[in-house]
C-alpha positions as a Markdown table, in Angstrom:
| # | Residue | x | y | z |
|---|---|---|---|---|
| 1 | Met | -31.0 | 2.8 | 55.9 |
| 2 | Leu | -28.1 | 4.1 | 53.9 |
| 3 | Thr | -27.6 | 0.6 | 52.4 |
| 4 | Leu | -31.2 | 0.5 | 51.3 |
| 5 | Ala | -30.9 | 3.9 | 49.7 |
| 6 | Leu | -27.7 | 3.0 | 47.8 |
| 7 | Phe | -29.3 | -0.3 | 46.6 |
| 8 | Ala | -32.4 | 1.6 | 45.4 |
| 9 | Ala | -30.2 | 4.2 | 43.6 |
| 10 | Ser | -28.2 | 1.4 | 42.0 |
| 11 | Gln | -31.3 | -0.3 | 40.8 |
| 12 | Leu | -32.7 | 3.0 | 39.3 |
| 13 | Phe | -29.4 | 3.6 | 37.6 |
| 14 | Ala | -29.3 | 0.1 | 36.1 |
| 15 | Gln | -32.9 | 0.6 | 34.9 |
| 16 | Glu | -31.9 | 3.9 | 33.3 |
| 17 | Ile | -28.9 | 2.3 | 31.5 |
| 18 | Ser | -31.1 | -0.5 | 30.3 |
| 19 | Thr | -33.7 | 1.9 | 29.0 |
| 20 | Tyr | -31.0 | 3.9 | 27.3 |
| 21 | Arg | -29.5 | 0.8 | 25.6 |
| 22 | Lys | -33.0 | -0.2 | 24.6 |
| 23 | Asn | -34.0 | 3.1 | 23.0 |
| 24 | Trp | -30.7 | 4.3 | 21.5 |
| 25 | His | -28.6 | 2.4 | 19.0 |
| 26 | Leu | -25.2 | 2.9 | 17.4 |
| 27 | Ser | -23.2 | 0.8 | 15.0 |
| 28 | Ile | -20.1 | 1.0 | 12.8 |
| 29 | Glu | -19.6 | -0.8 | 9.6 |
| 30 | Pro | -16.1 | -0.9 | 8.0 |
| 31 | His | -16.1 | -2.2 | 4.4 |
| 32 | Leu | -14.0 | -3.2 | 1.4 |
| 33 | Gly | -15.3 | -3.2 | -2.2 |
| 34 | Ile | -14.7 | -3.3 | -5.9 |
| 35 | Thr | -16.4 | -1.0 | -8.4 |
| 36 | Glu | -16.8 | -1.4 | -12.2 |
| 37 | Gly | -18.1 | 1.5 | -14.2 |
| 38 | Lys | -17.7 | 4.3 | -16.7 |
| 39 | Ala | -17.8 | 8.1 | -16.4 |
| 40 | Gly | -18.8 | 9.7 | -19.7 |
| 41 | Glu | -17.7 | 13.2 | -20.8 |
| 42 | Tyr | -19.2 | 14.8 | -23.9 |
| 43 | Val | -19.2 | 18.0 | -26.0 |
| 44 | Phe | -22.1 | 18.8 | -28.4 |
| 45 | Asn | -22.1 | 21.4 | -31.1 |
| 46 | Ile | -25.2 | 23.6 | -31.4 |
| 47 | Ile | -26.2 | 23.8 | -35.0 |
| 48 | Ser | -29.4 | 25.7 | -35.9 |
| 49 | Gly | -30.5 | 25.4 | -32.3 |
| 50 | Asp | -30.0 | 21.6 | -32.3 |
| 51 | Asp | -27.6 | 20.4 | -29.5 |
| 52 | Asp | -27.5 | 16.7 | -30.5 |
| 53 | His | -24.4 | 17.0 | -32.8 |
| 54 | Lys | -21.7 | 15.2 | -30.8 |
| 55 | Leu | -18.3 | 16.7 | -31.2 |
| 56 | Ser | -16.3 | 14.8 | -28.6 |
| 57 | Glu | -16.7 | 11.8 | -26.3 |
| 58 | Leu | -14.4 | 10.6 | -23.6 |
| 59 | Gln | -15.1 | 7.4 | -21.7 |
| 60 | Trp | -13.2 | 7.1 | -18.4 |
| 61 | Asp | -13.0 | 3.5 | -17.2 |
| 62 | Glu | -13.5 | 2.5 | -13.5 |
| 63 | His | -12.1 | -1.0 | -14.3 |
| 64 | Pro | -11.9 | -1.6 | -11.5 |
| 65 | Leu | -11.8 | 0.8 | -8.5 |
| 66 | Phe | -10.8 | -0.8 | -5.2 |
| 67 | Thr | -12.6 | 0.9 | -2.4 |
| 68 | Phe | -12.6 | 1.0 | 1.4 |
| 69 | Gly | -14.5 | 3.0 | 4.0 |
| 70 | Ala | -17.0 | 2.9 | 6.9 |
| 71 | Asn | -20.6 | 3.6 | 7.8 |
| 72 | Leu | -21.6 | 5.0 | 11.1 |
| 73 | Cys | -25.3 | 4.6 | 12.0 |
| 74 | Gly | -27.1 | 5.8 | 15.2 |
| 75 | Gly | -30.5 | 6.7 | 16.3 |
| 76 | Tyr | -33.3 | 6.8 | 18.8 |
| 77 | Lys | -35.8 | 3.9 | 18.7 |
| 78 | Asn | -37.0 | 3.6 | 15.1 |
| 79 | Thr | -35.3 | 6.8 | 13.7 |
| 80 | Phe | -31.8 | 6.6 | 12.3 |
| 81 | Leu | -29.0 | 8.7 | 10.9 |
| 82 | Arg | -26.4 | 7.0 | 8.8 |
| 83 | Leu | -23.1 | 8.6 | 7.8 |
| 84 | Ser | -21.1 | 6.9 | 5.1 |
| 85 | Phe | -17.6 | 7.4 | 3.7 |
| 86 | Thr | -15.9 | 5.6 | 0.8 |
| 87 | Ser | -12.5 | 6.2 | -0.7 |
| 88 | Gly | -10.8 | 4.7 | -3.8 |
| 89 | Leu | -7.3 | 3.3 | -3.7 |
| 90 | Pro | -5.3 | 6.2 | -5.3 |
| 91 | Ser | -2.6 | 6.0 | -8.0 |
| 92 | Thr | -3.9 | 2.7 | -9.3 |
| 93 | Arg | -4.6 | 1.7 | -12.9 |
| 94 | Cys | -8.3 | 1.5 | -13.6 |
| 95 | Gly | -8.6 | 0.5 | -17.2 |
| 96 | Ser | -8.5 | 2.9 | -20.2 |
| 97 | Met | -9.7 | 6.2 | -21.4 |
| 98 | Glu | -11.1 | 6.3 | -24.9 |
| 99 | Asp | -11.3 | 9.6 | -26.7 |
| 100 | Ser | -13.4 | 10.1 | -29.8 |
| 101 | Asp | -14.1 | 13.2 | -32.0 |
| 102 | Trp | -16.5 | 14.0 | -34.8 |
| 103 | Met | -14.7 | 17.0 | -36.4 |
| 104 | Asn | -15.9 | 16.9 | -40.0 |
| 105 | Ser | -18.4 | 19.7 | -40.3 |
| 106 | Asn | -19.4 | 18.4 | -43.8 |
| 107 | Asp | -20.4 | 15.0 | -42.3 |
| 108 | Thr | -21.1 | 15.3 | -38.6 |
| 109 | Ser | -21.8 | 11.5 | -38.4 |
| 110 | Met | -18.2 | 10.7 | -39.3 |
| 111 | Lys | -16.0 | 9.8 | -36.4 |
| 112 | Thr | -12.7 | 11.3 | -37.3 |
| 113 | Thr | -10.4 | 10.4 | -34.3 |
| 114 | Arg | -10.1 | 7.6 | -31.8 |
| 115 | Ser | -7.4 | 7.3 | -29.2 |
| 116 | Ile | -6.9 | 5.0 | -26.2 |
| 117 | Ser | -4.9 | 5.9 | -23.1 |
| 118 | Glu | -3.9 | 4.2 | -19.8 |
| 119 | Asn | -6.3 | 5.5 | -17.1 |
| 120 | Thr | -5.1 | 6.0 | -13.5 |
| 121 | Leu | -7.3 | 6.9 | -10.6 |
| 122 | Leu | -6.0 | 10.0 | -8.7 |
| 123 | Cys | -8.7 | 10.4 | -6.1 |
| 124 | Tyr | -12.2 | 8.9 | -5.3 |
| 125 | Ile | -14.3 | 10.1 | -2.4 |
| 126 | Asp | -17.9 | 9.4 | -1.6 |
| 127 | Phe | -19.6 | 10.9 | 1.4 |
| 128 | Gly | -23.3 | 10.5 | 2.3 |
| 129 | Ala | -25.7 | 11.4 | 5.1 |
| 130 | Gln | -29.0 | 9.5 | 5.3 |
| 131 | Ala | -31.9 | 9.9 | 7.7 |
| 132 | Gly | -35.0 | 7.9 | 8.0 |
| 133 | Tyr | -37.5 | 5.9 | 10.1 |
| 134 | Thr | -38.0 | 2.1 | 10.3 |
| 135 | Phe | -41.5 | 0.6 | 10.4 |
| 136 | Ser | -41.8 | -2.9 | 11.7 |
| 137 | Ile | -44.5 | -4.2 | 9.4 |
| 138 | Leu | -44.3 | -7.9 | 10.3 |
| 139 | Ser | -42.1 | -10.1 | 12.4 |
| 140 | Trp | -40.2 | -10.9 | 9.2 |
| 141 | Leu | -40.4 | -7.5 | 7.4 |
| 142 | Ser | -39.4 | -3.9 | 8.0 |
| 143 | Leu | -39.6 | -0.9 | 5.7 |
| 144 | Ser | -37.4 | 2.2 | 6.1 |
| 145 | Pro | -38.1 | 5.3 | 4.0 |
| 146 | Phe | -35.2 | 7.8 | 3.9 |
| 147 | Gly | -33.8 | 11.0 | 2.5 |
| 148 | Glu | -30.1 | 11.3 | 1.6 |
| 149 | Phe | -27.5 | 13.9 | 0.7 |
| 150 | Glu | -24.4 | 12.7 | -1.3 |
| 151 | Tyr | -21.1 | 14.3 | -2.2 |
| 152 | Gln | -18.8 | 12.5 | -4.8 |
| 153 | Tyr | -15.5 | 13.5 | -6.2 |
| 154 | Arg | -13.4 | 11.5 | -8.7 |
| 155 | Ser | -10.3 | 12.4 | -10.7 |
| 156 | Phe | -8.3 | 10.5 | -13.3 |
| 157 | Ser | -5.2 | 10.9 | -15.4 |
| 158 | Ala | -4.9 | 9.4 | -18.9 |
| 159 | Asn | -1.4 | 8.9 | -20.4 |
| 160 | Asn | 0.7 | 6.9 | -22.8 |
| 161 | Gly | -2.0 | 7.0 | -25.4 |
| 162 | Tyr | -2.1 | 5.8 | -29.0 |
| 163 | Gly | -4.7 | 6.5 | -31.7 |
| 164 | Trp | -5.9 | 7.2 | -35.2 |
| 165 | Tyr | -6.5 | 10.7 | -36.5 |
| 166 | Gly | -8.5 | 11.0 | -39.7 |
| 167 | Asn | -8.8 | 14.8 | -39.2 |
| 168 | Lys | -5.1 | 15.2 | -40.2 |
| 169 | Asn | -6.0 | 14.2 | -43.7 |
| 170 | Ser | -7.3 | 16.6 | -46.4 |
| 171 | Pro | -10.1 | 16.0 | -46.9 |
| 172 | Met | -10.9 | 14.4 | -43.5 |
| 173 | Val | -11.5 | 10.7 | -43.3 |
| 174 | Ser | -12.9 | 8.3 | -40.8 |
| 175 | Trp | -10.5 | 7.2 | -37.9 |
| 176 | Asp | -10.6 | 3.6 | -39.3 |
| 177 | Asp | -9.7 | 4.6 | -42.8 |
| 178 | Pro | -6.3 | 3.1 | -43.8 |
| 179 | Ser | -5.0 | 6.5 | -44.6 |
| 180 | Ala | -5.8 | 8.0 | -41.2 |
| 181 | Lys | -2.7 | 9.1 | -39.3 |
| 182 | Tyr | -1.6 | 6.7 | -36.6 |
| 183 | Tyr | 0.2 | 7.8 | -33.4 |
| 184 | Ala | 2.0 | 5.1 | -31.5 |
| 185 | Ala | 1.7 | 4.7 | -27.7 |
| 186 | Gly | 3.4 | 7.4 | -25.7 |
| 187 | Thr | 3.3 | 10.0 | -28.5 |
| 188 | Leu | 0.0 | 11.5 | -27.5 |
| 189 | Cys | -0.4 | 14.2 | -24.9 |
| 190 | Gly | -2.1 | 13.3 | -21.6 |
| 191 | Ile | -5.5 | 14.4 | -20.2 |
| 192 | Asp | -6.5 | 14.9 | -16.6 |
| 193 | Tyr | -10.2 | 14.9 | -15.5 |
| 194 | Ser | -12.1 | 15.5 | -12.3 |
| 195 | Arg | -15.8 | 15.6 | -11.5 |
| 196 | Met | -17.7 | 16.7 | -8.5 |
| 197 | Ile | -21.3 | 15.5 | -7.9 |
| 198 | Leu | -23.8 | 16.9 | -5.3 |
| 199 | Ala | -27.1 | 14.9 | -5.1 |
| 200 | Thr | -30.1 | 14.4 | -3.0 |
| 201 | Phe | -32.0 | 11.1 | -2.9 |
| 202 | Ile | -35.3 | 9.9 | -1.6 |
| 203 | Gly | -36.0 | 6.2 | -1.3 |
| 204 | Gly | -36.6 | 3.2 | 0.9 |
| 205 | Thr | -35.2 | -0.1 | 2.2 |
| 206 | Ala | -37.1 | -3.3 | 2.7 |
| 207 | Gln | -35.5 | -5.8 | 5.1 |
| 208 | Phe | -36.6 | -9.4 | 5.1 |
| 209 | Phe | -35.7 | -11.5 | 8.2 |
| 210 | Leu | -35.0 | -15.1 | 7.3 |
| 211 | Pro | -34.3 | -18.3 | 9.3 |
| 212 | Ala | -30.7 | -19.2 | 10.3 |
| 213 | Asn | -29.8 | -15.7 | 11.3 |
| 214 | Leu | -30.0 | -14.4 | 7.8 |
| 215 | Ser | -31.6 | -11.3 | 6.4 |
| 216 | Val | -31.9 | -9.6 | 3.0 |
| 217 | Lys | -32.1 | -5.9 | 2.3 |
| 218 | Phe | -33.3 | -4.3 | -0.9 |
| 219 | Ser | -32.9 | -0.5 | -1.3 |
| 220 | Leu | -34.0 | 1.8 | -4.1 |
| 221 | Ala | -33.6 | 5.5 | -4.4 |
| 222 | Ile | -34.0 | 8.3 | -7.0 |
| 223 | Ser | -32.4 | 11.7 | -7.0 |
| 224 | Pro | -34.8 | 14.7 | -7.1 |
| 225 | Tyr | -31.9 | 17.1 | -7.6 |
| 226 | Leu | -28.4 | 16.7 | -9.0 |
| 227 | Tyr | -25.5 | 19.1 | -9.7 |
| 228 | Glu | -22.4 | 18.2 | -11.5 |
| 229 | Glu | -19.1 | 20.1 | -12.2 |
| 230 | Ala | -16.1 | 18.9 | -14.1 |
| 231 | Asn | -12.6 | 20.2 | -14.9 |
| 232 | Asp | -10.8 | 18.9 | -18.0 |
| 233 | Thr | -7.1 | 19.6 | -18.7 |
| 234 | His | -5.8 | 18.7 | -22.1 |
| 235 | Tyr | -2.0 | 18.9 | -22.2 |
| 236 | Asn | -0.4 | 20.4 | -25.3 |
| 237 | Thr | 3.0 | 18.8 | -24.7 |
| 238 | Ile | 4.2 | 15.4 | -23.6 |
| 239 | Asn | 6.0 | 16.9 | -20.5 |
| 240 | Lys | 2.7 | 18.7 | -19.5 |
| 241 | Ser | 4.4 | 22.1 | -19.5 |
| 242 | Ser | 1.3 | 23.7 | -21.2 |
| 243 | Ser | -2.4 | 22.9 | -21.3 |
| 244 | Ser | -5.9 | 23.9 | -22.4 |
| 245 | Gln | -8.4 | 23.8 | -19.5 |
| 246 | Tyr | -12.1 | 23.4 | -19.7 |
| 247 | Leu | -15.0 | 23.7 | -17.1 |
| 248 | Asp | -18.3 | 21.9 | -17.5 |
| 249 | Ile | -21.3 | 22.6 | -15.3 |
| 250 | Ile | -24.6 | 20.9 | -15.2 |
| 251 | Arg | -27.1 | 22.6 | -12.9 |
| 252 | Ala | -30.5 | 21.6 | -11.6 |
| 253 | Val | -30.9 | 18.1 | -13.0 |
| 254 | Trp | -34.3 | 16.9 | -11.8 |
| 255 | Phe | -34.7 | 13.1 | -11.3 |
| 256 | Gly | -31.5 | 12.5 | -13.2 |
| 257 | Ser | -30.0 | 9.7 | -11.1 |
| 258 | Ala | -31.1 | 6.4 | -9.4 |
| 259 | Lys | -29.4 | 3.8 | -7.3 |
| 260 | Ser | -30.3 | 0.4 | -5.8 |
| 261 | Ser | -28.7 | -2.2 | -3.7 |
| 262 | Leu | -29.2 | -5.8 | -2.6 |
| 263 | Ala | -27.5 | -7.0 | 0.6 |
| 264 | Leu | -27.3 | -10.4 | 2.3 |
| 265 | Cys | -26.5 | -10.2 | 6.0 |
| 266 | Tyr | -25.6 | -12.9 | 8.5 |
| 267 | Thr | -25.9 | -12.2 | 12.2 |
| 268 | Leu | -23.1 | -13.8 | 14.2 |
| 269 | Asn | -24.5 | -12.6 | 17.6 |
| 270 | Ser | -26.2 | -9.6 | 19.1 |
| 271 | Ser | -23.1 | -7.4 | 18.4 |
| 272 | Phe | -21.7 | -8.5 | 15.0 |
| 273 | Asp | -23.1 | -8.9 | 11.5 |
| 274 | Ile | -21.3 | -9.8 | 8.2 |
| 275 | Gly | -22.7 | -8.4 | 5.0 |
| 276 | Leu | -22.3 | -8.8 | 1.3 |
| 277 | Thr | -23.8 | -6.0 | -0.8 |
| 278 | Phe | -24.3 | -5.6 | -4.5 |
| 279 | Ser | -25.2 | -2.1 | -5.7 |
| 280 | Ala | -25.8 | -0.3 | -9.0 |
| 281 | Arg | -26.0 | 3.4 | -9.8 |
| 282 | Ala | -26.9 | 5.4 | -13.0 |
| 283 | Asn | -26.5 | 9.1 | -13.7 |
| 284 | Trp | -28.2 | 9.5 | -17.1 |
| 285 | Leu | -26.8 | 11.8 | -19.8 |
| 286 | His | -27.5 | 15.4 | -19.1 |
| 287 | Lys | -26.3 | 18.6 | -20.8 |
| 288 | Gly | -25.0 | 21.9 | -19.4 |
| 289 | Ile | -22.6 | 24.7 | -20.2 |
| 290 | Thr | -18.9 | 24.4 | -21.2 |
| 291 | Ala | -16.3 | 27.1 | -20.8 |
| 292 | Thr | -12.6 | 27.5 | -21.7 |
| 293 | Lys | -10.0 | 29.2 | -19.6 |
| 294 | Asn | -8.3 | 32.1 | -21.4 |
| 295 | Thr | -4.8 | 33.5 | -20.9 |
| 296 | Ala | -6.1 | 35.8 | -18.1 |
| 297 | Gly | -7.2 | 32.7 | -16.1 |
| 298 | Lys | -10.9 | 33.4 | -16.6 |
| 299 | Tyr | -13.4 | 30.8 | -17.9 |
| 300 | Ile | -15.4 | 32.0 | -21.0 |
| 301 | Glu | -18.6 | 30.1 | -21.8 |
| 302 | Asp | -18.9 | 28.7 | -25.3 |
| 303 | Ser | -22.3 | 29.7 | -26.6 |
| 304 | Asn | -22.0 | 27.3 | -29.6 |
| 305 | Ser | -21.4 | 24.1 | -27.6 |
| 306 | Lys | -22.9 | 22.2 | -24.6 |
| 307 | Ser | -21.2 | 19.8 | -22.3 |
| 308 | Gly | -22.6 | 16.4 | -21.2 |
| 309 | Met | -22.0 | 13.9 | -18.5 |
| 310 | Asp | -23.2 | 10.4 | -17.5 |
| 311 | Leu | -22.1 | 7.8 | -15.0 |
| 312 | Tyr | -22.8 | 4.0 | -14.6 |
| 313 | Glu | -21.4 | 1.9 | -11.8 |
| 314 | Leu | -21.7 | -1.6 | -10.3 |
| 315 | Asn | -20.2 | -2.3 | -6.9 |
| 316 | Leu | -19.6 | -5.4 | -4.7 |
| 317 | Lys | -18.9 | -4.7 | -1.0 |
| 318 | Leu | -18.0 | -6.9 | 2.0 |
| 319 | Ser | -18.6 | -5.5 | 5.4 |
| 320 | Val | -18.6 | -6.3 | 9.1 |
| 321 | Thr | -21.0 | -4.4 | 11.4 |
| 322 | Tyr | -20.4 | -3.9 | 15.2 |
| 323 | His | -23.5 | -2.9 | 17.2 |
| 324 | Phe | -22.5 | -1.0 | 20.4 |
| 325 | Gly | -24.4 | -2.4 | 23.3 |
| 326 | Gly | -26.1 | -5.0 | 21.1 |
| 327 | Lys | -28.4 | -4.8 | 18.1 |
| 328 | Tyr | -31.6 | -2.8 | 18.2 |
| 329 | Arg | -34.7 | -4.0 | 16.4 |
């Protein structure tokens, strides 16, 4: 009698474990990637209420960024929650930073200065949380609408710059005028820059199941709300003993960013997948406030200027996914 009871209990337990594995799913996806892109930083003069008069433009290369990270995805039946983390390889060269100015008030279309510096990545962090539901439309197609929150932080340091300064002439001349003053590499002061982005996204993923254990995923998302904040430090001396500091804030950007991805996945077995993903992201140019830190350490908003930011990135990522207890579909 006791043997029968133990056997029945073991069968019930096995059934519960089987149901648990069938309904719940969990996977981890470490990845390596390479990113190409540019982060644009702008200052616009406000003249007679018109804020389209560009005063300054700095283009920070991401050329390239080497990235690594992991995604953790879990859920119950067709619902899912995906947490993602990506970091850039710090203290690595990532192209150049090009700085341009339009400082001639008599001719605002004249570009008076142009300098080029070596750009180094100090820090890159991307964290995301995505929740959604998967609809199995056909045997070869599923659709997964989702909502997402994203936090991004990047910082750079530009040094060893050289450039042409037409604003040193009287009257001012264009940067490419033969009389513009030239500063050799290493004679220009450095600039540090950091930017934080908070964004929400709504979107969807279509997955196509192909023969030979292959599948293709296409994802598209747009940001209903975006907030950006940047700190800009212009050093006044080569040894960086003194500096001028600026704060740029862009609040409540509606539908100001979009991203998409195309992934090819090969299923090795019920536990392992290999994936290759190409993705693109655009934060279009938006304007906000700019402020300068005074000697008391307080930022004072400049009512005669506006800041601007944009961002464009392409990424290629290689990943391996492990499904705990086997893949759920």
